[in-house]
Coordinates of C-alpha atoms in Angstrom, one line a residue:
M157 CA 2.1 7.0 19.1
R158 CA -0.6 7.6 16.7
F159 CA -1.0 5.3 14.0
A160 CA -0.2 8.1 11.0
Y161 CA -2.2 5.3 8.4
T162 CA -4.2 8.0 6.5
I163 CA -6.6 6.8 3.6
L164 CA -7.0 10.1 2.0
A165 CA -8.3 10.0 -1.6
A166 CA -5.1 10.1 -4.0
A167 CA -6.3 13.3 -5.9
A168 CA -7.0 15.0 -2.4
L169 CA -3.3 14.3 -1.8
G170 CA -2.2 15.6 -5.3
A171 CA -1.4 12.8 -6.4
A172 CA -2.6 11.3 -10.0
A173 CA -4.7 7.7 -9.5
P174 CA -3.1 4.4 -11.1
A175 CA -5.2 3.8 -14.5
A176 CA -7.3 1.3 -12.5
A177 CA -8.3 0.7 -9.2
E178 CA -11.3 -1.4 -7.5
V179 CA -12.4 -3.4 -5.1
V180 CA -13.6 -6.8 -7.7
E181 CA -15.0 -9.1 -4.7
T182 CA -16.7 -8.8 -1.2
S183 CA -17.9 -11.5 1.0
S184 CA -18.5 -12.5 4.8
Q185 CA -14.7 -14.2 4.4
G186 CA -12.8 -11.1 3.3
F187 CA -12.3 -9.0 0.2
V188 CA -10.4 -8.7 -3.3
T189 CA -8.5 -5.3 -4.6
Q190 CA -6.7 -4.3 -7.9
D191 CA -5.0 -1.9 -8.8
M192 CA -2.9 -1.1 -12.4
A193 CA -0.8 1.3 -13.6
E194 CA 1.4 1.8 -16.5
V195 CA 4.9 3.3 -16.2
A196 CA 7.4 4.8 -19.1
A197 CA 10.3 2.8 -17.5
S198 CA 11.3 -0.5 -18.1
P199 CA 11.0 -3.7 -16.5
M200 CA 14.4 -3.8 -14.6
E201 CA 13.6 -0.4 -14.1
T202 CA 10.2 -0.4 -12.1
W203 CA 11.5 -3.8 -9.9
L204 CA 14.5 -1.5 -8.5
A205 CA 12.1 1.0 -7.7
L206 CA 9.4 -1.3 -6.6
I207 CA 12.0 -3.0 -3.5
R208 CA 12.7 0.5 -2.9
P209 CA 9.6 2.0 -0.8
G210 CA 11.2 4.4 0.8
Q211 CA 11.6 6.1 -2.3
W212 CA 7.5 6.7 -3.7
W213 CA 5.6 5.2 0.0
N214 CA 3.6 8.3 1.3
D215 CA 4.9 9.3 4.6
A216 CA 1.6 9.8 6.0
H217 CA 1.5 5.7 5.7
T218 CA 3.8 4.7 8.2
W219 CA 4.3 4.7 11.5
S220 CA 7.7 7.3 11.5
A221 CA 6.1 9.5 9.1
D222 CA 8.7 8.9 7.6
A223 CA 8.9 6.7 3.7
A224 CA 12.7 6.7 4.0
N225 CA 12.6 4.0 6.7
M226 CA 10.8 1.2 5.3
T227 CA 13.0 -1.4 3.7
L228 CA 12.1 -4.3 1.6
T229 CA 14.3 -7.8 1.0
P230 CA 13.0 -8.9 -2.0
Q231 CA 13.6 -13.1 -1.4
A232 CA 11.4 -15.6 0.1
G233 CA 11.2 -15.4 3.5
G234 CA 12.4 -11.4 3.0
C235 CA 11.2 -8.5 5.4
F236 CA 8.9 -5.1 3.8
C237 CA 9.9 -3.4 7.3
E238 CA 10.1 -0.2 8.8
R239 CA 12.6 1.1 11.3
V240 CA 11.1 3.7 13.8
P241 CA 13.7 5.7 15.2
G242 CA 13.9 6.1 19.2
E243 CA 12.5 9.7 20.6
D244 CA 14.9 11.9 21.7
R245 CA 16.1 11.6 25.9
E246 CA 16.9 13.9 28.1
D247 CA 19.3 11.3 29.2
G248 CA 20.5 10.3 25.5
F249 CA 19.5 6.8 25.4
S250 CA 16.5 6.0 22.9
L251 CA 15.4 2.8 21.5
D252 CA 14.4 2.3 17.9
G253 CA 11.8 0.7 17.4
S254 CA 10.2 -1.4 13.8
V255 CA 7.6 -2.8 11.8
Q256 CA 7.1 -5.6 9.8
H257 CA 4.6 -4.3 7.1
M258 CA 4.3 -7.8 5.0
Q259 CA 6.9 -10.8 4.7
V260 CA 7.8 -12.0 1.4
I261 CA 6.5 -15.1 0.1
Q262 CA 7.5 -15.1 -3.6
A263 CA 9.8 -13.2 -6.0
Y264 CA 10.6 -13.2 -9.5
P265 CA 12.8 -9.9 -10.3
L266 CA 11.5 -8.0 -13.5
K267 CA 8.2 -10.1 -13.2
N268 CA 6.2 -11.0 -9.7
L269 CA 6.7 -9.9 -6.5
R270 CA 4.2 -11.6 -3.5
M271 CA 4.4 -10.7 -0.4
R272 CA 2.0 -11.8 2.5
G273 CA 0.5 -9.3 5.8
G274 CA -2.6 -7.7 7.3
L275 CA -1.8 -3.8 5.8
G276 CA -2.9 -0.5 8.1
P277 CA -5.5 -1.5 10.3
L278 CA -4.9 -5.4 9.7
Q279 CA -2.3 -5.8 11.2
G280 CA -3.9 -5.5 14.5
E281 CA -6.7 -8.0 13.5
P282 CA -6.7 -11.6 12.9
A283 CA -7.5 -11.7 9.0
T284 CA -4.5 -11.1 7.1
G285 CA -4.0 -10.8 3.2
V286 CA -1.5 -11.9 0.1
L287 CA -0.2 -9.1 -2.0
T288 CA 0.8 -10.0 -5.9
I289 CA 2.3 -7.5 -7.6
T290 CA 3.0 -8.1 -11.6
L291 CA 5.1 -6.5 -14.2
E292 CA 4.5 -6.4 -18.1
E293 CA 6.7 -5.3 -20.4
V294 CA 4.4 -3.0 -22.6
D295 CA 5.2 -0.9 -25.4
G296 CA 7.1 1.9 -24.4
G297 CA 7.0 0.9 -20.5
T298 CA 5.6 -1.5 -17.8
R299 CA 2.7 -2.5 -16.6
I300 CA 2.0 -2.5 -13.1
R301 CA -0.8 -5.0 -11.6
W302 CA -1.8 -4.8 -7.6
E303 CA -3.9 -7.5 -6.2
Y304 CA -4.7 -7.6 -2.2
V305 CA -6.9 -11.0 -1.4
V306 CA -8.1 -10.3 2.3
G307 CA -9.5 -13.0 4.5
G308 CA -10.1 -13.2 7.9
Y309 CA -11.3 -12.1 10.9
M310 CA -11.8 -8.4 11.3
R311 CA -13.3 -6.0 13.5
Y312 CA -14.8 -4.2 10.9
E313 CA -17.6 -4.1 7.9
V314 CA -16.1 -6.3 5.1
D315 CA -17.2 -3.8 2.4
T316 CA -16.4 -0.2 4.4
I317 CA -12.7 -1.8 4.9
A318 CA -12.2 -3.1 1.8
K319 CA -13.3 0.5 0.3
A320 CA -10.4 2.1 2.7
V321 CA -7.8 -0.2 2.3
D322 CA -8.3 0.0 -1.5
A323 CA -8.0 4.1 -1.6
V324 CA -4.5 3.6 0.3
M325 CA -3.5 0.6 -1.7
S326 CA -4.3 2.8 -4.9
Q327 CA -2.6 5.9 -3.3
Q328 CA 0.7 3.8 -3.2
L329 CA 0.7 2.7 -6.4
A330 CA 0.4 6.3 -8.0
G331 CA 3.1 6.7 -5.9
L332 CA 5.2 4.3 -8.0
R333 CA 3.7 5.7 -11.1
D334 CA 4.6 9.3 -10.1
H335 CA 8.0 8.3 -9.3
L336 CA 8.7 6.3 -12.6
G337 CA 6.8 8.5 -14.7
G338 CA 3.5 7.3 -15.7
L339 CA 2.4 6.3 -19.4
D340 CA 0.9 9.4 -21.1
D341 CA -2.1 7.7 -23.3
G342 CA -3.8 11.0 -24.3
A343 CA -6.8 10.4 -22.1
E344 CA -7.4 12.0 -19.0
E345 CA -8.4 9.7 -16.4
E346 CA -10.7 10.6 -13.5
P347 CA -9.4 9.6 -10.3
A348 CA -10.0 5.8 -9.2
T349 CA -11.6 6.7 -5.1
A350 CA -12.9 10.2 -6.8
D351 CA -16.4 8.6 -5.2
Q352 CA -15.5 8.1 -1.5
P353 CA -15.2 10.9 1.0
V354 CA -12.4 13.2 2.0
A355 CA -12.9 13.9 5.5
E356 CA -11.1 17.1 7.3
D357 CA -9.6 14.4 10.1
S358 CA -7.3 12.2 8.1
S359 CA -7.4 9.5 10.7
I360 CA -8.2 6.2 9.8
E361 CA -10.7 6.3 12.2
A362 CA -12.2 9.2 11.2
Q363 CA -12.1 7.9 7.6
I364 CA -13.8 4.9 8.0
D365 CA -16.5 6.7 9.8
A366 CA -17.5 8.3 6.8
L367 CA -17.0 5.6 4.7
G368 CA -20.0 4.3 7.2
S369 CA -19.0 2.4 9.7
K370 CA -21.2 1.7 12.3
E371 CA -18.4 0.7 15.0

């Protein structure tokens, strides 16, 4: 089955980029990305939306091409998983597949969610990552911070895959922000991933090539 995890810039898909998104650190051992957005929702509303990824995750960034198949159990050991419906057969018999995107290792409702796993193309690599999502109440809403720390062996150039992964993370946070409604501070934001090229072929392989991979 062809992997549907694309890394088109959020602006190219018609979604506003988060207020801040960047690769903050790279080394031969891995990388760190950080993304931030503010939403016009209380921490309770934000938490309840966060743990229902099927409502805001991008369909193009799933194995089943339908984010409605994604679930998240917000407790230690819980799964951020996806059901992949079986294909129809002439004999009427099919088997559903499944994907574990990440596993919850810490959950403090309304404050913090931490998960471990390799997202997107990292799932096929020995490298893994820890995603920490922090909620902070601010005037008129909630500030959401995502930090994804990735380390270990991977068959990608670190600078290249770091930019690709950050673009995907930025899209997902933009989706959550748009789902809840962003705080309007009156300032015009520039897309956080605007400096990254958008290829006509939206496959992960083509996008990595466009970012300079020498594979």
